[in-house]
Amino acid sequence: MFQRILVAVDGYAPSLGAAKKAVETASRDGSEVVVVQVEEELPLLPEEKNAEAVALKGARQEPLAAEPLDVVAAFGRKHGVVVKTVKKVGRVTATILSLAKEVKADLIIVGDSGRRGLQKLYFGSVAQAVAEHAPCPVLIVKKGTVDITDLLSALPEAEAPAPEAPVSPVFQPAVFRRNLVFAGGLLVLYALMYFGSALLTSAPFKNTAALEVFGLPLAIWAGWITLISGVLVIRFFLARSNHKGAGSHG
Amino acid sequence: MDNPIALTIVVLSVFLTMYISYYNRRYTRTTAAFYVAEGKIPWRLNGAAMLGDYCSAASFLGVAGAVALVGVDGWWLALGFFGAWIVLLLVMAGPLKSVGKYTVADVLAARFGEKAHGIRIVAMLSTLVLCVLYLVPQIVGAGHLFKLLLGWDYLPTVLVTGTLMAAYVIIGGMRGTTYNQAIQGVVLFGAMILLLIVVSITYFGGNPLAIIEKGQEMVPPAVVAEEGGAVEALAQMEVAEAEAAVTVARELMADAPNALTPGVQLRDLLNQASLVLGLFLGVLGLPHILIRFYTVRNATAARRSAEFTIWGLAIFYAAVLLVGLATMYVLYPTLIQLLTEGQQGVAKNMSLPMLGQLLGGETALGIIAAGALAAMLSTSSGLLISATTSLAHDLYTTVLKPQSTDQERVIFAKTGAGVLAALAIGLAIWLRDQNVAVLVGMCFGIAASTFAPALVFAVWWTRLTSQAVMAGMGVGLVTSVVFTFARFFNMPDFLGIPVLVNPALYSVPVAVLTTVLVAYLTKDTGRVEEFLASAHSS
């Protein structure tokens, strides 16, 4: 009946209920399941993100599955269903919809968290938005309507991927010195310009600063130059840092 | 109530900002529109929020006010704020991004270990001092602003607005801060550019450079106010007679400096050096501003938002000079009268709203006031949030009561925030006549003497020890606070040392020397290789 089912998960109960329905339907119809987890890209402060996460969680406890994609894949294997997992970063609804088009899904299944009141005003409902704009039929699994115990136990402890050992970087004195010389050099250059212009505008040098150059006192030029050279120094610095491989600067 | 329309605009704007930040959050979650250039919106939003964080009420009201009173000397506050941003990007941004720690205590703990309680306590004290003193200019600004809008006296106004601001932050929490700050950045930037355009067209024939020419004619109001004869001649003049007033002042004081003459009445070499040094290094010690730089995902987005901000700041601070000079001209007699009637606080901080009122009536006054208030609210929430984080984390959980529950921690933090806000309101009553940009400059000076050396040495110097951090921060804190308060008490000197407009010239070298000296005498360099490796991985 359905060729390819797209289901979106986030680790919480309603979305896992949706995933269970997807696998069950696929197992009956012989369809393929694409399961996607979207991480939102938001330029928020750490504390702000924390407050958001607490609010998003609402009455719900910790996420039921830390790696929902693995859980759904394991559950699919158990039922003999082909499950393709996708991890994306971007806007939640838009990403789900564009993926649906990309994989030519003919059914989208999403969970509905049942958020109400101010929380709904603030976060909106992804399920609603997906249903509104989807190019294909949408099935919404309401909170608490599907028992997901068997899905959660689908991933045996042994199968859980071992946490990767953190790779500690090695101290490279040469890199350290190169960074020091580069950033320090630009800083000294800019500091000379900055303090030069600044002291020029103090009382002892006011006659020099008042000299007219192209119709304006030198002090005004010194200010403009401080601004423009700042922009140039930073453009140069960012371009170079970005260029320098790992790109962690910048 | 003096300005009902303006007041309505201000109140509506507060609600509108709250609504937009709510709407925006829902929109990004539920919009079906997909942008090919992923990350496009985040970096723009982030750039605007950076701008909003940085162009606080001090930049907006204080710098323009300073330029309007003393001329080009006042511009150095703005250039200092700008220069500080450059230093921040060059010296700290890269290493801190690599380390992945964004607060002072976290960075220092990453190098010297979580057990370094002494460092944590000194860092917390510095955070609290900085937060309270940085809150003062926000409250002073708000007090004068609502005094202008409501027509009440300063004292009740500052009590009411200060309390409301604190309540807004403590009760409201911090969701939607980023959107608020982005909106505020755009509003402030737009207001400044709009003021420049409108004032150029109305008074200078559409040519902004004519403002500079006019500047060469004018005797700065701060200079006129000290000249009895000129004050008398101008005492009865109306705003509409600005041109005549400028001419009269010039005729009476033929040899006086003009608005473009540097070093007018303000700063000798030491004062200027101290101010620009404090500004130059200060932001390094305010890493909550840095956090913004890391809120976007990849290096390209981070770079784009930083460039967006740097251009925004350059244009904004260039425009401030012109708008300030134009304000001096347009409000010439009024500014002099305010100065001689003992209303320094109004003259120093409210010239921009007054210019708006003159150009666009109550509506324009309302829009400018709304922008300024948004700036004060978002800066205040940023400050109180960092202060409460520090109180709950560094003091309560680590030292006072390690077994506390989340609930207890939150109550402790909120009570603490209330006490800090009350302190700040008290100081704001006392310091009512200070220019808000100068007050912010002093906070920069304190930050430059405490966190700045500690952080810079931590990421760039292998020899730094934990004892040196503690000693350097402690000595820097004490020295800078003593000289800040000596200035507030108008003491000409302290123990024979002249008191300057900014503590930095004394406290920065003292802090740096102490740090270096103690570092050579002690041994605990922390997990130096591990830490530096992560800080300089590319």
JSON list of C-alpha atoms in Angstrom, two decimals, chain A residues 3-103:
[
{"chain": "A", "resi": 3, "resn": "GLN", "atom": "CA", "xyz": [6.04, 2.26, -0.68]},
{"chain": "A", "resi": 4, "resn": "ARG", "atom": "CA", "xyz": [8.15, 4.40, 1.56]},
{"chain": "A", "resi": 5, "resn": "ILE", "atom": "CA", "xyz": [7.21, 5.74, 5.01]},
{"chain": "A", "resi": 6, "resn": "LEU", "atom": "CA", "xyz": [9.01, 8.71, 6.55]},
{"chain": "A", "resi": 7, "resn": "VAL", "atom": "CA", "xyz": [8.94, 9.01, 10.33]},
{"chain": "A", "resi": 8, "resn": "ALA", "atom": "CA", "xyz": [10.48, 11.75, 12.46]},
{"chain": "A", "resi": 9, "resn": "VAL", "atom": "CA", "xyz": [11.83, 10.97, 15.95]},
{"chain": "A", "resi": 10, "resn": "ASP", "atom": "CA", "xyz": [13.31, 12.97, 18.82]},
{"chain": "A", "resi": 11, "resn": "GLY", "atom": "CA", "xyz": [13.76, 10.41, 21.57]},
{"chain": "A", "resi": 12, "resn": "TYR", "atom": "CA", "xyz": [10.51, 11.21, 23.41]},
{"chain": "A", "resi": 13, "resn": "ALA", "atom": "CA", "xyz": [7.47, 8.96, 23.74]},
{"chain": "A", "resi": 14, "resn": "PRO", "atom": "CA", "xyz": [5.08, 10.40, 21.11]},
{"chain": "A", "resi": 15, "resn": "SER", "atom": "CA", "xyz": [7.69, 10.25, 18.35]},
{"chain": "A", "resi": 16, "resn": "LEU", "atom": "CA", "xyz": [8.72, 6.72, 19.35]},
{"chain": "A", "resi": 17, "resn": "GLY", "atom": "CA", "xyz": [5.07, 5.72, 19.17]},
{"chain": "A", "resi": 18, "resn": "ALA", "atom": "CA", "xyz": [5.06, 7.09, 15.64]},
{"chain": "A", "resi": 19, "resn": "ALA", "atom": "CA", "xyz": [8.16, 5.05, 14.82]},
{"chain": "A", "resi": 20, "resn": "LYS", "atom": "CA", "xyz": [6.54, 1.89, 16.14]},
{"chain": "A", "resi": 21, "resn": "LYS", "atom": "CA", "xyz": [3.46, 2.48, 13.96]},
{"chain": "A", "resi": 22, "resn": "ALA", "atom": "CA", "xyz": [5.75, 3.06, 10.98]},
{"chain": "A", "resi": 23, "resn": "VAL", "atom": "CA", "xyz": [7.59, -0.24, 11.44]},
{"chain": "A", "resi": 24, "resn": "GLU", "atom": "CA", "xyz": [4.35, -2.16, 12.02]},
{"chain": "A", "resi": 25, "resn": "THR", "atom": "CA", "xyz": [2.73, -0.69, 8.92]},
{"chain": "A", "resi": 26, "resn": "ALA", "atom": "CA", "xyz": [5.85, -1.35, 6.86]},
{"chain": "A", "resi": 27, "resn": "SER", "atom": "CA", "xyz": [6.07, -4.92, 8.08]},
{"chain": "A", "resi": 28, "resn": "ARG", "atom": "CA", "xyz": [2.48, -5.55, 6.98]},
{"chain": "A", "resi": 29, "resn": "ASP", "atom": "CA", "xyz": [2.74, -3.73, 3.64]},
{"chain": "A", "resi": 30, "resn": "GLY", "atom": "CA", "xyz": [6.31, -4.60, 2.79]},
{"chain": "A", "resi": 31, "resn": "SER", "atom": "CA", "xyz": [7.31, -0.93, 2.62]},
{"chain": "A", "resi": 32, "resn": "GLU", "atom": "CA", "xyz": [10.57, 0.77, 3.44]},
{"chain": "A", "resi": 33, "resn": "VAL", "atom": "CA", "xyz": [10.99, 3.08, 6.46]},
{"chain": "A", "resi": 34, "resn": "VAL", "atom": "CA", "xyz": [13.09, 6.23, 6.50]},
{"chain": "A", "resi": 35, "resn": "VAL", "atom": "CA", "xyz": [13.56, 7.54, 10.04]},
{"chain": "A", "resi": 36, "resn": "VAL", "atom": "CA", "xyz": [14.89, 11.04, 10.53]},
{"chain": "A", "resi": 37, "resn": "GLN", "atom": "CA", "xyz": [16.12, 12.92, 13.58]},
{"chain": "A", "resi": 38, "resn": "VAL", "atom": "CA", "xyz": [16.37, 16.69, 13.16]},
{"chain": "A", "resi": 39, "resn": "GLU", "atom": "CA", "xyz": [18.56, 18.74, 15.39]},
{"chain": "A", "resi": 40, "resn": "GLU", "atom": "CA", "xyz": [17.51, 22.37, 15.37]},
{"chain": "A", "resi": 41, "resn": "GLU", "atom": "CA", "xyz": [20.12, 24.92, 14.49]},
{"chain": "A", "resi": 42, "resn": "LEU", "atom": "CA", "xyz": [19.56, 27.90, 16.73]},
{"chain": "A", "resi": 43, "resn": "PRO", "atom": "CA", "xyz": [22.05, 30.56, 17.60]},
{"chain": "A", "resi": 44, "resn": "LEU", "atom": "CA", "xyz": [21.14, 30.56, 21.30]},
{"chain": "A", "resi": 45, "resn": "LEU", "atom": "CA", "xyz": [23.23, 31.12, 24.39]},
{"chain": "A", "resi": 46, "resn": "PRO", "atom": "CA", "xyz": [24.03, 28.01, 26.45]},
{"chain": "A", "resi": 47, "resn": "GLU", "atom": "CA", "xyz": [21.79, 29.11, 29.34]},
{"chain": "A", "resi": 48, "resn": "GLU", "atom": "CA", "xyz": [19.07, 29.98, 26.90]},
{"chain": "A", "resi": 49, "resn": "LYS", "atom": "CA", "xyz": [19.29, 26.57, 25.22]},
{"chain": "A", "resi": 50, "resn": "ASN", "atom": "CA", "xyz": [19.11, 24.98, 28.63]},
{"chain": "A", "resi": 51, "resn": "ALA", "atom": "CA", "xyz": [15.96, 26.92, 29.52]},
{"chain": "A", "resi": 52, "resn": "GLU", "atom": "CA", "xyz": [14.47, 25.96, 26.15]},
{"chain": "A", "resi": 53, "resn": "ALA", "atom": "CA", "xyz": [15.27, 22.29, 26.64]},
{"chain": "A", "resi": 54, "resn": "VAL", "atom": "CA", "xyz": [13.66, 22.31, 30.09]},
{"chain": "A", "resi": 55, "resn": "ALA", "atom": "CA", "xyz": [10.55, 23.96, 28.65]},
{"chain": "A", "resi": 56, "resn": "LEU", "atom": "CA", "xyz": [10.43, 21.67, 25.61]},
{"chain": "A", "resi": 57, "resn": "LYS", "atom": "CA", "xyz": [10.62, 18.69, 27.90]},
{"chain": "A", "resi": 58, "resn": "GLY", "atom": "CA", "xyz": [7.78, 20.11, 29.94]},
{"chain": "A", "resi": 59, "resn": "ALA", "atom": "CA", "xyz": [6.10, 17.46, 32.04]},
{"chain": "A", "resi": 60, "resn": "ARG", "atom": "CA", "xyz": [8.02, 14.76, 30.21]},
{"chain": "A", "resi": 61, "resn": "GLN", "atom": "CA", "xyz": [11.04, 13.28, 31.90]},
{"chain": "A", "resi": 62, "resn": "GLU", "atom": "CA", "xyz": [14.42, 12.64, 30.36]},
{"chain": "A", "resi": 63, "resn": "PRO", "atom": "CA", "xyz": [14.29, 11.42, 26.74]},
{"chain": "A", "resi": 64, "resn": "LEU", "atom": "CA", "xyz": [13.40, 7.71, 26.65]},
{"chain": "A", "resi": 65, "resn": "ALA", "atom": "CA", "xyz": [16.03, 6.93, 24.06]},
{"chain": "A", "resi": 66, "resn": "ALA", "atom": "CA", "xyz": [19.31, 8.79, 23.82]},
{"chain": "A", "resi": 67, "resn": "GLU", "atom": "CA", "xyz": [19.92, 7.43, 20.31]},
{"chain": "A", "resi": 68, "resn": "PRO", "atom": "CA", "xyz": [16.39, 7.01, 18.90]},
{"chain": "A", "resi": 69, "resn": "LEU", "atom": "CA", "xyz": [17.70, 6.20, 15.41]},
{"chain": "A", "resi": 70, "resn": "ASP", "atom": "CA", "xyz": [19.53, 3.12, 16.71]},
{"chain": "A", "resi": 71, "resn": "VAL", "atom": "CA", "xyz": [16.50, 2.02, 18.68]},
{"chain": "A", "resi": 72, "resn": "VAL", "atom": "CA", "xyz": [14.18, 2.25, 15.67]},
{"chain": "A", "resi": 73, "resn": "ALA", "atom": "CA", "xyz": [16.72, 0.51, 13.41]},
{"chain": "A", "resi": 74, "resn": "ALA", "atom": "CA", "xyz": [16.98, -2.38, 15.90]},
{"chain": "A", "resi": 75, "resn": "PHE", "atom": "CA", "xyz": [13.19, -2.58, 16.19]},
{"chain": "A", "resi": 76, "resn": "GLY", "atom": "CA", "xyz": [12.97, -2.68, 12.38]},
{"chain": "A", "resi": 77, "resn": "ARG", "atom": "CA", "xyz": [15.49, -5.51, 12.13]},
{"chain": "A", "resi": 78, "resn": "LYS", "atom": "CA", "xyz": [13.43, -7.47, 14.64]},
{"chain": "A", "resi": 79, "resn": "HIS", "atom": "CA", "xyz": [10.38, -7.13, 12.37]},
{"chain": "A", "resi": 80, "resn": "GLY", "atom": "CA", "xyz": [12.24, -7.69, 9.13]},
{"chain": "A", "resi": 81, "resn": "VAL", "atom": "CA", "xyz": [11.77, -4.15, 7.90]},
{"chain": "A", "resi": 82, "resn": "VAL", "atom": "CA", "xyz": [14.39, -2.14, 5.99]},
{"chain": "A", "resi": 83, "resn": "VAL", "atom": "CA", "xyz": [15.01, 1.01, 8.06]},
{"chain": "A", "resi": 84, "resn": "LYS", "atom": "CA", "xyz": [17.13, 3.81, 6.69]},
{"chain": "A", "resi": 85, "resn": "THR", "atom": "CA", "xyz": [18.28, 6.35, 9.31]},
{"chain": "A", "resi": 86, "resn": "VAL", "atom": "CA", "xyz": [19.01, 9.99, 8.58]},
{"chain": "A", "resi": 87, "resn": "LYS", "atom": "CA", "xyz": [20.35, 12.68, 10.91]},
{"chain": "A", "resi": 88, "resn": "LYS", "atom": "CA", "xyz": [19.87, 16.28, 9.85]},
{"chain": "A", "resi": 89, "resn": "VAL", "atom": "CA", "xyz": [20.47, 19.77, 11.19]},
{"chain": "A", "resi": 90, "resn": "GLY", "atom": "CA", "xyz": [18.10, 22.59, 10.38]},
{"chain": "A", "resi": 91, "resn": "ARG", "atom": "CA", "xyz": [14.55, 23.77, 10.81]},
{"chain": "A", "resi": 92, "resn": "VAL", "atom": "CA", "xyz": [12.45, 20.90, 12.06]},
{"chain": "A", "resi": 93, "resn": "THR", "atom": "CA", "xyz": [9.32, 21.04, 9.91]},
{"chain": "A", "resi": 94, "resn": "ALA", "atom": "CA", "xyz": [11.09, 22.26, 6.78]},
{"chain": "A", "resi": 95, "resn": "THR", "atom": "CA", "xyz": [13.71, 19.53, 7.03]},
{"chain": "A", "resi": 96, "resn": "ILE", "atom": "CA", "xyz": [11.11, 16.79, 7.48]},
{"chain": "A", "resi": 97, "resn": "LEU", "atom": "CA", "xyz": [9.13, 18.04, 4.48]},
{"chain": "A", "resi": 98, "resn": "SER", "atom": "CA", "xyz": [12.10, 18.46, 2.17]},
{"chain": "A", "resi": 99, "resn": "LEU", "atom": "CA", "xyz": [13.32, 14.99, 3.09]},
{"chain": "A", "resi": 100, "resn": "ALA", "atom": "CA", "xyz": [9.86, 13.60, 2.36]},
{"chain": "A", "resi": 101, "resn": "LYS", "atom": "CA", "xyz": [10.11, 15.02, -1.15]},
{"chain": "A", "resi": 102, "resn": "GLU", "atom": "CA", "xyz": [13.69, 13.86, -1.56]},
{"chain": "A", "resi": 103, "resn": "VAL", "atom": "CA", "xyz": [13.01, 10.21, -0.70]}
]
